[in-house]
Every structure is written in C-alpha cells, then in structure tokens.
Amino acid sequence: MRFAGKRAVVTGGASGIGRATALRLVEEGAEVWIGDVDVAGGEELAATSNGRIRFQRTDVTKVADIEALMLAADAAGGIDVLFNNAGAGGAREPIDEIDADGWDRTQALLLRSVAMGIRYAAPLMAARGGGAIVNTASIAALQTGAAPTAYSVAKAGVLHLTRLAATDLARHHIRVNAVCPGFIITNIFASAIGVEGEQRTVVNQAIAGIAAHAQPVQRAGRPEDIAAAVAYLASDDAAFVTGTHILVDGGMLTGPRHSWDVDAPSLFDTLEAFR
Ligand SMILES: NC(=O)c1ccc[n+]([C@@H]2O[C@H](COP(=O)([O-])OP(=O)(O)OC[C@H]3O[C@@H](n4cnc5c(N)ncnc54)[C@H](O)[C@@H]3O)[C@@H](O)[C@H]2O)c1
C-alpha cells in the first residue's frame, strides 16, 4: 500500500500501459484521475473501480485540456503522482518524406504533452510540498529501428526533458523519472494501422507471437511489467532516484540477437561455413 492516501493523474489511462498503471496504483491505495481521448474505455474503467478511478476526457495535444485535467484532480484533493503516458505511433514516414504537419502532430502528442503535463501539474504539486512525476519514453529513445523517426525523436526528447525537469523541480521536492518500455503488447500497434474494436485482439495475438522471441526474456512484454516500474519510480521506494530512466524491455537492448539466441547465426557462424 505504497500509495495509501495519495492521488495520481495518469494520461492515456484508458488502455494498455496507462490502464495497467492506474489499476496498480489503485491496488496500492491510490485514487487516480485518468485523462484520455477514449471516452468509452475511460468511463468503463472508472465505472468498475468502486469510485477509486475518475475519468476526464482529455486530449493531450490540447494544452487547455491538460490544464483542466490537472485543475480538476487538484480540486478533488491534490496531485501526488503524475504519469505522463498518453501516446500513439505518430507519423510513420522516413525523414526524407515526412511533412511538417506530421512532424508537428507527433511532437505535440508525444513530447509537448509531457512538457505541458509537467508545466501544469508541478505548481500544484509544489504547493502541496512535492511529488513524483514519471514520463513514458521508449527503447526508441535509445536506439534506431524500434519505431518511426518522428516518434523516436520525440521519445529521446522525453528522456532529456525528464533530466531537465528533475533539476528544475528539485527545489520543490518533485522527482522526475522516465520508463522506457520495450515491446509491450497493447493496442498501440493495431491503432497504428487503423484496426479498432474486437479485431484488435486478433492483431495483438499475432504480435504476441513475435514479441515472445524478440528479446532474451522469452515471453511477450505486458503492460503490467511497465506498471510495476512506474509504481516503483512514483513511490517513496525511489525517494533517492530522480532525473533518470528505467529500461523495461526484457533485455532487448542488450545486444545482437545471436548473443542470447543460440539458433540465430552470428558473423562468426557465417564465416565458419567457409572454413
Ligand atoms: N506498447 C509498446 O510496445 C510501447 C513501447 C514503448 C513506449 N510505449 C509508449 O507507451 C505509452 C502508452 O502506450 P500503450 O502501448 O499503452 O498504447 P495504447 O494504445 O494501449 O494506450 C495509449 C492510450 O493513449 C490514449 N491517447 C492517444 N492519443 C491521445 C491524446 N491525444 N490524448 C489523450 N490520450 C490519448 C489512447 O486513447 C490510449 O488509451 C505511449 O506513450 C507509447 O508511446 C509503448
């Protein structure tokens, strides 16, 4: 019960990582406000939470929506924890094809939203004596090939913003950290190709097969894996942790596949064939 008596705001809380984190925080005693554009998903989650979760329609690309969410949560008792997590794939074109609108939309969704979330929550948290902020970055912030260019740049920005915000807000006793998920089975992949409703389950099952073998830990990543790391960073267990990130990727970034998969050929295996 690390969050007994605490209040949290979770953006993108209607689905996937945000939903699992909202449930984890509630399980540990928190009351949670979720902000999301998915009204049906958000209201459904709130309705099944015994009043522990409240939903407010929030489009994180709209600064006024972010401010309204923070003010509503603060008026209901204050904000101790903020999880800036809402997101989607964004513009998919390579850098020599992307247009400025796609670039701007992606940065607004994934980077400006985090900056403005911090901007409007921090003064409210400071007035209560402090708090903890966690931002969702990605393995794509750290290496190429994991996601489209505009998305990856935004997530790299989230990591540096995390460090800068940690320094800016230290004087208010607010810690700021990030989590970098690896390949986690959520609706983000189906949404990126325009698949909605029940059909998403079919897409998710197909992706889970790939995800189970994409990293040294031989199973697909789950939203709950990320929720556990976020709960740690947001809790007093991480009281001496700020301005950094936790990679939760099943070991995906450890190195080339042949280093952990004995069946995957390495350069030397290939050369051996010519001996
Ligand atoms: N799933 C992965 O493998 C993975 C890996 C790295 C990072 N991430 C990041 O995790 C975060 C959560 O994604 P997820 O995988 O849980 O996907 P998801 O699609 O299950 O959840 C994302 C949520 O964000 C909401 N959302 C989208 N645009 C929004 C907007 N403009 N305003 C408010 N809410 C909005 C969606 O409605 C949805 O509820 C994202 O920031 C994503 O980039 C995911």
mmCIF file of C-alpha atoms and ligand atoms in Angstrom:
data_model
loop_
_atom_site.group_PDB
_atom_site.id
_atom_site.type_symbol
_atom_site.label_atom_id
_atom_site.label_comp_id
_atom_site.label_asym_id
_atom_site.label_seq_id
_atom_site.Cartn_x
_atom_site.Cartn_y
_atom_site.Cartn_z
ATOM 1 C CA MET A 1 0.000 0.000 0.000
ATOM 2 C CA ARG A 2 2.693 2.471 -1.036
ATOM 3 C CA PHE A 3 0.075 4.951 -2.289
ATOM 4 C CA ALA A 4 -2.388 4.922 0.603
ATOM 5 C CA GLY A 5 -3.917 8.389 0.836
ATOM 6 C CA LYS A 6 -2.180 9.522 -2.371
ATOM 7 C CA ARG A 7 -3.683 10.854 -5.553
ATOM 8 C CA ALA A 8 -2.392 10.255 -9.044
ATOM 9 C CA VAL A 9 -3.068 11.517 -12.554
ATOM 10 C CA VAL A 10 -2.488 9.106 -15.440
ATOM 11 C CA THR A 11 -2.742 10.219 -19.059
ATOM 12 C CA GLY A 12 -3.602 7.561 -21.626
ATOM 13 C CA GLY A 13 -5.177 5.640 -18.754
ATOM 14 C CA ALA A 14 -7.992 4.059 -20.766
ATOM 15 C CA SER A 15 -5.804 1.386 -22.355
ATOM 16 C CA GLY A 16 -2.554 -0.556 -22.239
ATOM 17 C CA ILE A 17 0.278 0.723 -20.057
ATOM 18 C CA GLY A 18 -1.728 3.626 -18.608
ATOM 19 C CA ARG A 19 -4.657 1.364 -17.694
ATOM 20 C CA ALA A 20 -2.401 -1.220 -16.045
ATOM 21 C CA THR A 21 -0.629 1.534 -14.124
ATOM 22 C CA ALA A 22 -3.882 3.126 -12.945
ATOM 23 C CA LEU A 23 -5.006 -0.289 -11.666
ATOM 24 C CA ARG A 24 -1.638 -0.935 -9.993
ATOM 25 C CA LEU A 25 -1.722 2.439 -8.215
ATOM 26 C CA VAL A 26 -5.284 1.781 -7.042
ATOM 27 C CA GLU A 27 -4.271 -1.694 -5.839
ATOM 28 C CA GLU A 28 -1.602 0.030 -3.734
ATOM 29 C CA GLY A 29 -4.058 2.506 -2.225
ATOM 30 C CA ALA A 30 -4.176 5.499 -4.583
ATOM 31 C CA GLU A 31 -7.089 7.401 -6.027
ATOM 32 C CA VAL A 32 -6.499 8.014 -9.709
ATOM 33 C CA TRP A 33 -7.674 10.515 -12.304
ATOM 34 C CA ILE A 34 -7.276 9.317 -15.844
ATOM 35 C CA GLY A 35 -7.248 11.601 -18.870
ATOM 36 C CA ASP A 36 -7.748 10.098 -22.310
ATOM 37 C CA VAL A 37 -9.492 10.687 -25.649
ATOM 38 C CA ASP A 38 -11.051 7.204 -25.405
ATOM 39 C CA VAL A 39 -14.265 8.122 -23.578
ATOM 40 C CA ALA A 40 -15.795 4.622 -23.686
ATOM 41 C CA GLY A 41 -12.618 2.975 -22.339
ATOM 42 C CA GLY A 42 -12.084 5.640 -19.677
ATOM 43 C CA GLU A 43 -15.677 5.575 -18.452
ATOM 44 C CA GLU A 44 -15.725 1.770 -18.406
ATOM 45 C CA LEU A 45 -12.596 1.672 -16.246
ATOM 46 C CA ALA A 46 -13.940 4.345 -13.892
ATOM 47 C CA ALA A 47 -17.279 2.530 -13.569
ATOM 48 C CA THR A 48 -15.618 -0.696 -12.404
ATOM 49 C CA SER A 49 -13.262 0.906 -9.867
ATOM 50 C CA ASN A 50 -15.513 1.415 -6.834
ATOM 51 C CA GLY A 51 -15.002 5.144 -7.173
ATOM 52 C CA ARG A 52 -11.201 4.883 -6.982
ATOM 53 C CA ILE A 53 -10.721 5.976 -10.611
ATOM 54 C CA ARG A 54 -12.220 9.081 -12.156
ATOM 55 C CA PHE A 55 -12.153 9.866 -15.839
ATOM 56 C CA GLN A 56 -11.967 13.196 -17.617
ATOM 57 C CA ARG A 57 -11.912 13.415 -21.402
ATOM 58 C CA THR A 58 -8.515 14.901 -22.184
ATOM 59 C CA ASP A 59 -6.739 15.370 -25.483
ATOM 60 C CA VAL A 60 -3.081 15.813 -24.526
ATOM 61 C CA THR A 61 -2.378 17.661 -27.782
ATOM 62 C CA LYS A 62 -4.619 20.423 -26.355
ATOM 63 C CA VAL A 63 -2.882 22.404 -23.643
ATOM 64 C CA ALA A 64 -6.218 23.652 -22.250
ATOM 65 C CA ASP A 65 -7.343 20.020 -21.765
ATOM 66 C CA ILE A 66 -4.148 19.206 -19.857
ATOM 67 C CA GLU A 67 -4.544 22.230 -17.611
ATOM 68 C CA ALA A 68 -8.215 21.378 -16.984
ATOM 69 C CA LEU A 69 -7.308 17.782 -16.012
ATOM 70 C CA MET A 70 -4.680 18.934 -13.516
ATOM 71 C CA LEU A 71 -7.009 21.550 -12.015
ATOM 72 C CA ALA A 72 -9.844 19.018 -11.659
ATOM 73 C CA ALA A 73 -7.584 16.469 -9.956
ATOM 74 C CA ASP A 74 -6.120 19.145 -7.693
ATOM 75 C CA ALA A 75 -9.555 20.437 -6.712
ATOM 76 C CA ALA A 76 -10.563 16.887 -5.768
ATOM 77 C CA GLY A 77 -7.768 16.593 -3.233
ATOM 78 C CA GLY A 78 -4.434 17.297 -4.877
ATOM 79 C CA ILE A 79 -1.862 15.570 -7.094
ATOM 80 C CA ASP A 80 0.940 13.483 -5.566
ATOM 81 C CA VAL A 81 1.848 11.477 -8.665
ATOM 82 C CA LEU A 82 1.695 12.304 -12.379
ATOM 83 C CA PHE A 83 2.201 9.662 -15.071
ATOM 84 C CA ASN A 84 2.602 11.376 -18.467
ATOM 85 C CA ASN A 85 1.920 8.400 -20.689
ATOM 86 C CA ALA A 86 -0.660 9.049 -23.435
ATOM 87 C CA GLY A 87 0.620 8.354 -26.908
ATOM 88 C CA ALA A 88 0.331 6.691 -30.281
ATOM 89 C CA GLY A 89 2.622 5.871 -33.171
ATOM 90 C CA GLY A 90 2.541 9.270 -34.880
ATOM 91 C CA ALA A 91 3.706 10.000 -38.430
ATOM 92 C CA ARG A 92 5.430 6.958 -39.926
ATOM 93 C CA GLU A 93 7.353 8.426 -42.891
ATOM 94 C CA PRO A 94 11.159 8.473 -43.037
ATOM 95 C CA ILE A 95 12.849 11.849 -42.671
ATOM 96 C CA ASP A 96 13.113 12.403 -46.447
ATOM 97 C CA GLU A 97 9.324 12.030 -46.874
ATOM 98 C CA ILE A 98 7.696 13.372 -43.690
ATOM 99 C CA ASP A 99 5.826 16.673 -43.913
ATOM 100 C CA ALA A 100 5.907 19.424 -41.308
ATOM 101 C CA ASP A 101 2.336 18.775 -40.168
ATOM 102 C CA GLY A 102 3.052 15.100 -39.415
ATOM 103 C CA TRP A 103 6.219 16.069 -37.592
ATOM 104 C CA ASP A 104 4.442 18.735 -35.509
ATOM 105 C CA ARG A 105 1.489 16.465 -34.706
ATOM 106 C CA THR A 106 3.816 13.742 -33.454
ATOM 107 C CA GLN A 107 5.879 16.090 -31.309
ATOM 108 C CA ALA A 108 2.706 17.645 -29.860
ATOM 109 C CA LEU A 109 1.305 14.237 -28.950
ATOM 110 C CA LEU A 110 4.454 12.669 -27.524
ATOM 111 C CA LEU A 111 6.743 15.478 -26.334
ATOM 112 C CA ARG A 112 4.859 18.751 -25.883
ATOM 113 C CA SER A 113 2.159 16.833 -23.991
ATOM 114 C CA VAL A 114 4.739 15.671 -21.445
ATOM 115 C CA ALA A 115 6.218 19.165 -21.112
ATOM 116 C CA MET A 116 2.774 20.705 -20.618
ATOM 117 C CA GLY A 117 1.706 17.946 -18.226
ATOM 118 C CA ILE A 118 4.673 18.812 -16.053
ATOM 119 C CA ARG A 119 4.094 22.534 -16.593
ATOM 120 C CA TYR A 120 0.545 22.443 -15.239
ATOM 121 C CA ALA A 121 0.943 19.789 -12.533
ATOM 122 C CA ALA A 122 4.231 20.922 -10.984
ATOM 123 C CA PRO A 123 2.998 24.176 -9.390
ATOM 124 C CA LEU A 124 0.067 22.285 -7.859
ATOM 125 C CA MET A 125 2.363 19.554 -6.559
ATOM 126 C CA ALA A 126 4.833 22.129 -5.264
ATOM 127 C CA ALA A 127 2.054 23.839 -3.298
ATOM 128 C CA ARG A 128 1.467 20.506 -1.511
ATOM 129 C CA GLY A 129 5.143 20.078 -0.684
ATOM 130 C CA GLY A 130 6.288 17.849 -3.562
ATOM 131 C CA GLY A 131 5.513 14.724 -5.521
ATOM 132 C CA ALA A 132 6.700 12.344 -8.199
ATOM 133 C CA ILE A 133 6.407 12.505 -11.979
ATOM 134 C CA VAL A 134 7.020 9.585 -14.343
ATOM 135 C CA ASN A 135 7.119 10.002 -18.124
ATOM 136 C CA THR A 136 6.756 7.253 -20.715
ATOM 137 C CA ALA A 137 9.683 7.244 -23.122
ATOM 138 C CA SER A 138 10.656 4.113 -25.103
ATOM 139 C CA ILE A 139 13.527 1.926 -26.223
ATOM 140 C CA ALA A 140 13.108 4.023 -29.384
ATOM 141 C CA ALA A 141 14.631 6.931 -27.435
ATOM 142 C CA LEU A 142 17.859 4.952 -27.167
ATOM 143 C CA GLN A 143 18.293 3.135 -30.464
ATOM 144 C CA THR A 144 17.192 3.255 -34.099
ATOM 145 C CA GLY A 145 14.992 0.661 -35.756
ATOM 146 C CA ALA A 146 12.442 0.350 -32.952
ATOM 147 C CA ALA A 147 9.909 2.955 -34.148
ATOM 148 C CA PRO A 148 9.423 5.680 -36.793
ATOM 149 C CA THR A 149 11.758 8.690 -36.828
ATOM 150 C CA ALA A 150 9.369 11.379 -35.548
ATOM 151 C CA TYR A 151 8.252 9.096 -32.682
ATOM 152 C CA SER A 152 11.817 8.179 -31.751
ATOM 153 C CA VAL A 153 12.975 11.808 -31.697
ATOM 154 C CA ALA A 154 10.008 12.758 -29.500
ATOM 155 C CA LYS A 155 10.818 9.941 -27.060
ATOM 156 C CA ALA A 156 14.508 10.951 -26.963
ATOM 157 C CA GLY A 157 13.226 14.435 -26.124
ATOM 158 C CA VAL A 158 11.144 12.971 -23.296
ATOM 159 C CA LEU A 159 14.293 11.493 -21.768
ATOM 160 C CA HIS A 160 16.208 14.769 -21.828
ATOM 161 C CA LEU A 161 13.144 16.697 -20.663
ATOM 162 C CA THR A 162 12.994 14.241 -17.751
ATOM 163 C CA ARG A 163 16.546 15.144 -16.697
ATOM 164 C CA LEU A 164 15.958 18.885 -17.096
ATOM 165 C CA ALA A 165 12.634 18.822 -15.250
ATOM 166 C CA ALA A 166 14.270 16.860 -12.425
ATOM 167 C CA THR A 167 16.775 19.675 -11.978
ATOM 168 C CA ASP A 168 14.196 22.465 -12.378
ATOM 169 C CA LEU A 169 11.819 20.892 -9.869
ATOM 170 C CA ALA A 170 14.241 19.568 -7.250
ATOM 171 C CA ARG A 171 13.753 22.754 -5.232
ATOM 172 C CA HIS A 172 10.053 21.889 -4.940
ATOM 173 C CA HIS A 173 10.777 18.301 -3.799
ATOM 174 C CA ILE A 174 9.385 16.893 -7.019
ATOM 175 C CA ARG A 175 11.220 13.903 -8.513
ATOM 176 C CA VAL A 176 11.008 13.290 -12.264
ATOM 177 C CA ASN A 177 11.901 9.994 -13.927
ATOM 178 C CA ALA A 178 11.046 8.063 -17.070
ATOM 179 C CA VAL A 179 10.292 4.499 -18.027
ATOM 180 C CA CYS A 180 11.457 3.042 -21.345
ATOM 181 C CA PRO A 181 9.171 0.184 -22.377
ATOM 182 C CA GLY A 182 10.417 -2.387 -24.855
ATOM 183 C CA PHE A 183 7.999 -4.400 -26.989
ATOM 184 C CA ILE A 184 4.767 -4.443 -24.935
ATOM 185 C CA ILE A 185 1.525 -5.974 -26.189
ATOM 186 C CA THR A 186 -1.052 -3.178 -26.212
ATOM 187 C CA ASN A 187 -3.485 -1.665 -28.702
ATOM 188 C CA ILE A 188 -0.874 0.809 -29.941
ATOM 189 C CA PHE A 189 0.107 -1.449 -32.861
ATOM 190 C CA ALA A 190 -3.454 -2.161 -34.034
ATOM 191 C CA SER A 191 -4.331 1.539 -33.677
ATOM 192 C CA ALA A 192 -1.306 2.484 -35.812
ATOM 193 C CA ILE A 193 -2.776 0.538 -38.742
ATOM 194 C CA GLY A 194 -6.346 1.705 -38.112
ATOM 195 C CA VAL A 195 -7.701 -1.555 -36.636
ATOM 196 C CA GLU A 196 -10.380 -0.944 -33.982
ATOM 197 C CA GLY A 197 -12.711 -2.944 -31.703
ATOM 198 C CA GLU A 198 -12.636 -6.728 -31.380
ATOM 199 C CA GLN A 199 -10.280 -7.080 -34.353
ATOM 200 C CA ARG A 200 -7.522 -5.624 -32.173
ATOM 201 C CA THR A 201 -7.428 -8.876 -30.196
ATOM 202 C CA VAL A 202 -6.545 -10.763 -33.386
ATOM 203 C CA VAL A 203 -3.732 -8.301 -34.181
ATOM 204 C CA ASN A 204 -2.469 -8.429 -30.588
ATOM 205 C CA GLN A 205 -2.359 -12.237 -30.625
ATOM 206 C CA ALA A 206 -0.363 -12.232 -33.860
ATOM 207 C CA ILE A 207 2.077 -9.665 -32.469
ATOM 208 C CA ALA A 208 2.436 -11.564 -29.180
ATOM 209 C CA GLY A 209 3.956 -14.461 -31.131
ATOM 210 C CA ILE A 210 6.725 -12.200 -32.452
ATOM 211 C CA ALA A 211 7.158 -10.374 -29.153
ATOM 212 C CA ALA A 212 7.809 -13.603 -27.255
ATOM 213 C CA HIS A 213 11.031 -14.136 -29.228
ATOM 214 C CA ALA A 214 12.187 -10.555 -29.723
ATOM 215 C CA GLN A 215 14.382 -10.334 -26.620
ATOM 216 C CA PRO A 216 16.303 -12.512 -24.134
ATOM 217 C CA VAL A 217 13.281 -12.884 -21.794
ATOM 218 C CA GLN A 218 11.279 -15.373 -23.807
ATOM 219 C CA ARG A 219 7.768 -14.002 -23.448
ATOM 220 C CA ALA A 220 5.846 -11.007 -24.692
ATOM 221 C CA GLY A 221 6.099 -7.825 -22.629
ATOM 222 C CA ARG A 222 2.939 -6.952 -20.693
ATOM 223 C CA PRO A 223 1.515 -3.575 -19.615
ATOM 224 C CA GLU A 224 1.822 -4.827 -16.019
ATOM 225 C CA ASP A 225 5.611 -5.100 -16.457
ATOM 226 C CA ILE A 226 5.729 -1.352 -17.075
ATOM 227 C CA ALA A 227 3.180 -0.555 -14.358
ATOM 228 C CA ALA A 228 5.446 -2.217 -11.774
ATOM 229 C CA ALA A 229 8.378 0.015 -12.757
ATOM 230 C CA VAL A 230 6.217 3.148 -12.791
ATOM 231 C CA ALA A 231 4.836 2.296 -9.347
ATOM 232 C CA TYR A 232 8.391 1.943 -8.036
ATOM 233 C CA LEU A 233 9.531 5.278 -9.522
ATOM 234 C CA ALA A 234 6.418 7.050 -8.237
ATOM 235 C CA SER A 235 6.736 5.602 -4.729
ATOM 236 C CA ASP A 236 8.902 6.541 -1.769
ATOM 237 C CA ASP A 237 10.976 3.422 -2.519
ATOM 238 C CA ALA A 238 12.545 5.629 -5.189
ATOM 239 C CA ALA A 239 12.964 8.641 -2.873
ATOM 240 C CA PHE A 240 16.645 8.993 -3.885
ATOM 241 C CA VAL A 241 16.010 8.458 -7.604
ATOM 242 C CA THR A 242 15.472 11.410 -9.956
ATOM 243 C CA GLY A 243 16.418 12.534 -13.462
ATOM 244 C CA THR A 244 16.878 9.028 -14.817
ATOM 245 C CA HIS A 245 15.039 6.201 -16.556
ATOM 246 C CA ILE A 246 14.357 2.504 -16.143
ATOM 247 C CA LEU A 247 14.559 0.272 -19.192
ATOM 248 C CA VAL A 248 11.873 -2.443 -19.059
ATOM 249 C CA ASP A 249 12.485 -4.347 -22.272
ATOM 250 C CA GLY A 250 13.146 -7.983 -21.375
ATOM 251 C CA GLY A 251 16.777 -7.351 -22.306
ATOM 252 C CA MET A 252 16.047 -6.235 -25.885
ATOM 253 C CA LEU A 253 18.824 -3.641 -25.883
ATOM 254 C CA THR A 254 21.498 -5.991 -24.545
ATOM 255 C CA GLY A 255 22.956 -6.597 -27.983
ATOM 256 C CA PRO A 256 22.671 -8.593 -31.186
ATOM 257 C CA ARG A 257 20.257 -11.492 -31.248
ATOM 258 C CA HIS A 258 22.937 -14.193 -31.620
ATOM 259 C CA SER A 259 24.329 -13.201 -28.200
ATOM 260 C CA TRP A 260 21.251 -14.587 -26.447
ATOM 261 C CA ASP A 261 19.656 -16.840 -29.091
ATOM 262 C CA VAL A 262 21.852 -19.864 -29.841
ATOM 263 C CA ASP A 263 19.891 -20.540 -33.054
ATOM 264 C CA ALA A 264 20.462 -17.093 -34.556
ATOM 265 C CA PRO A 265 23.577 -17.024 -36.777
ATOM 266 C CA SER A 266 26.378 -14.623 -35.843
ATOM 267 C CA LEU A 267 29.020 -13.197 -38.174
ATOM 268 C CA PHE A 268 31.466 -15.835 -36.940
ATOM 269 C CA ASP A 269 28.972 -18.673 -37.515
ATOM 270 C CA THR A 270 28.611 -17.448 -41.095
ATOM 271 C CA LEU A 271 32.389 -17.231 -41.581
ATOM 272 C CA GLU A 272 32.834 -20.753 -40.139
ATOM 273 C CA ALA A 273 30.806 -22.097 -43.057
ATOM 274 C CA PHE A 274 33.653 -21.007 -45.403
ATOM 275 C CA ARG A 275 36.468 -22.683 -43.450
HETATM 276 N N1 LIG B 1 3.423 -0.797 -26.386
HETATM 277 C C1 LIG B 1 4.715 -0.635 -26.581
HETATM 278 O O1 LIG B 1 5.427 -1.545 -27.060
HETATM 279 C C2 LIG B 1 5.349 0.692 -26.196
HETATM 280 C C3 LIG B 1 6.757 0.757 -26.229
HETATM 281 C C4 LIG B 1 7.376 1.947 -25.873
HETATM 282 C C5 LIG B 1 6.625 3.036 -25.487
HETATM 283 N N2 LIG B 1 5.259 2.949 -25.472
HETATM 284 C C6 LIG B 1 4.524 4.147 -25.058
HETATM 285 O O2 LIG B 1 3.628 3.792 -24.027
HETATM 286 C C7 LIG B 1 2.592 4.775 -23.958
HETATM 287 C C8 LIG B 1 1.265 4.054 -23.817
HETATM 288 O O3 LIG B 1 1.003 3.313 -24.999
HETATM 289 P P1 LIG B 1 0.372 1.846 -24.976
HETATM 290 O O4 LIG B 1 1.354 0.934 -25.579
HETATM 291 O O5 LIG B 1 -0.199 1.561 -23.658
HETATM 292 O O6 LIG B 1 -0.781 2.038 -26.099
HETATM 293 P P2 LIG B 1 -2.378 2.055 -26.003
HETATM 294 O O7 LIG B 1 -2.846 2.400 -27.361
HETATM 295 O O8 LIG B 1 -2.865 0.793 -25.389
HETATM 296 O O9 LIG B 1 -2.662 3.232 -24.974
HETATM 297 C C9 LIG B 1 -2.443 4.583 -25.321
HETATM 298 C C10 LIG B 1 -3.566 5.424 -24.738
HETATM 299 O O10 LIG B 1 -3.292 6.802 -25.046
HETATM 300 C C11 LIG B 1 -4.507 7.384 -25.477
HETATM 301 N N3 LIG B 1 -4.257 8.537 -26.331
HETATM 302 C C12 LIG B 1 -3.801 8.558 -27.607
HETATM 303 N N4 LIG B 1 -3.758 9.824 -28.065
HETATM 304 C C13 LIG B 1 -4.189 10.619 -27.058
HETATM 305 C C14 LIG B 1 -4.387 12.008 -26.908
HETATM 306 N N5 LIG B 1 -4.140 12.873 -27.916
HETATM 307 N N6 LIG B 1 -4.827 12.474 -25.733
HETATM 308 C C15 LIG B 1 -5.104 11.618 -24.705
HETATM 309 N N7 LIG B 1 -4.973 10.297 -24.792
HETATM 310 C C16 LIG B 1 -4.525 9.801 -25.956
HETATM 311 C C17 LIG B 1 -5.228 6.272 -26.218
HETATM 312 O O11 LIG B 1 -6.623 6.542 -26.352
HETATM 313 C C18 LIG B 1 -4.927 5.066 -25.342
HETATM 314 O O12 LIG B 1 -5.892 4.915 -24.323
HETATM 315 C C19 LIG B 1 2.734 5.631 -25.211
HETATM 316 O O13 LIG B 1 3.375 6.855 -24.875
HETATM 317 C C20 LIG B 1 3.638 4.803 -26.093
HETATM 318 O O14 LIG B 1 4.358 5.593 -26.998
HETATM 319 C C21 LIG B 1 4.620 1.799 -25.814
#
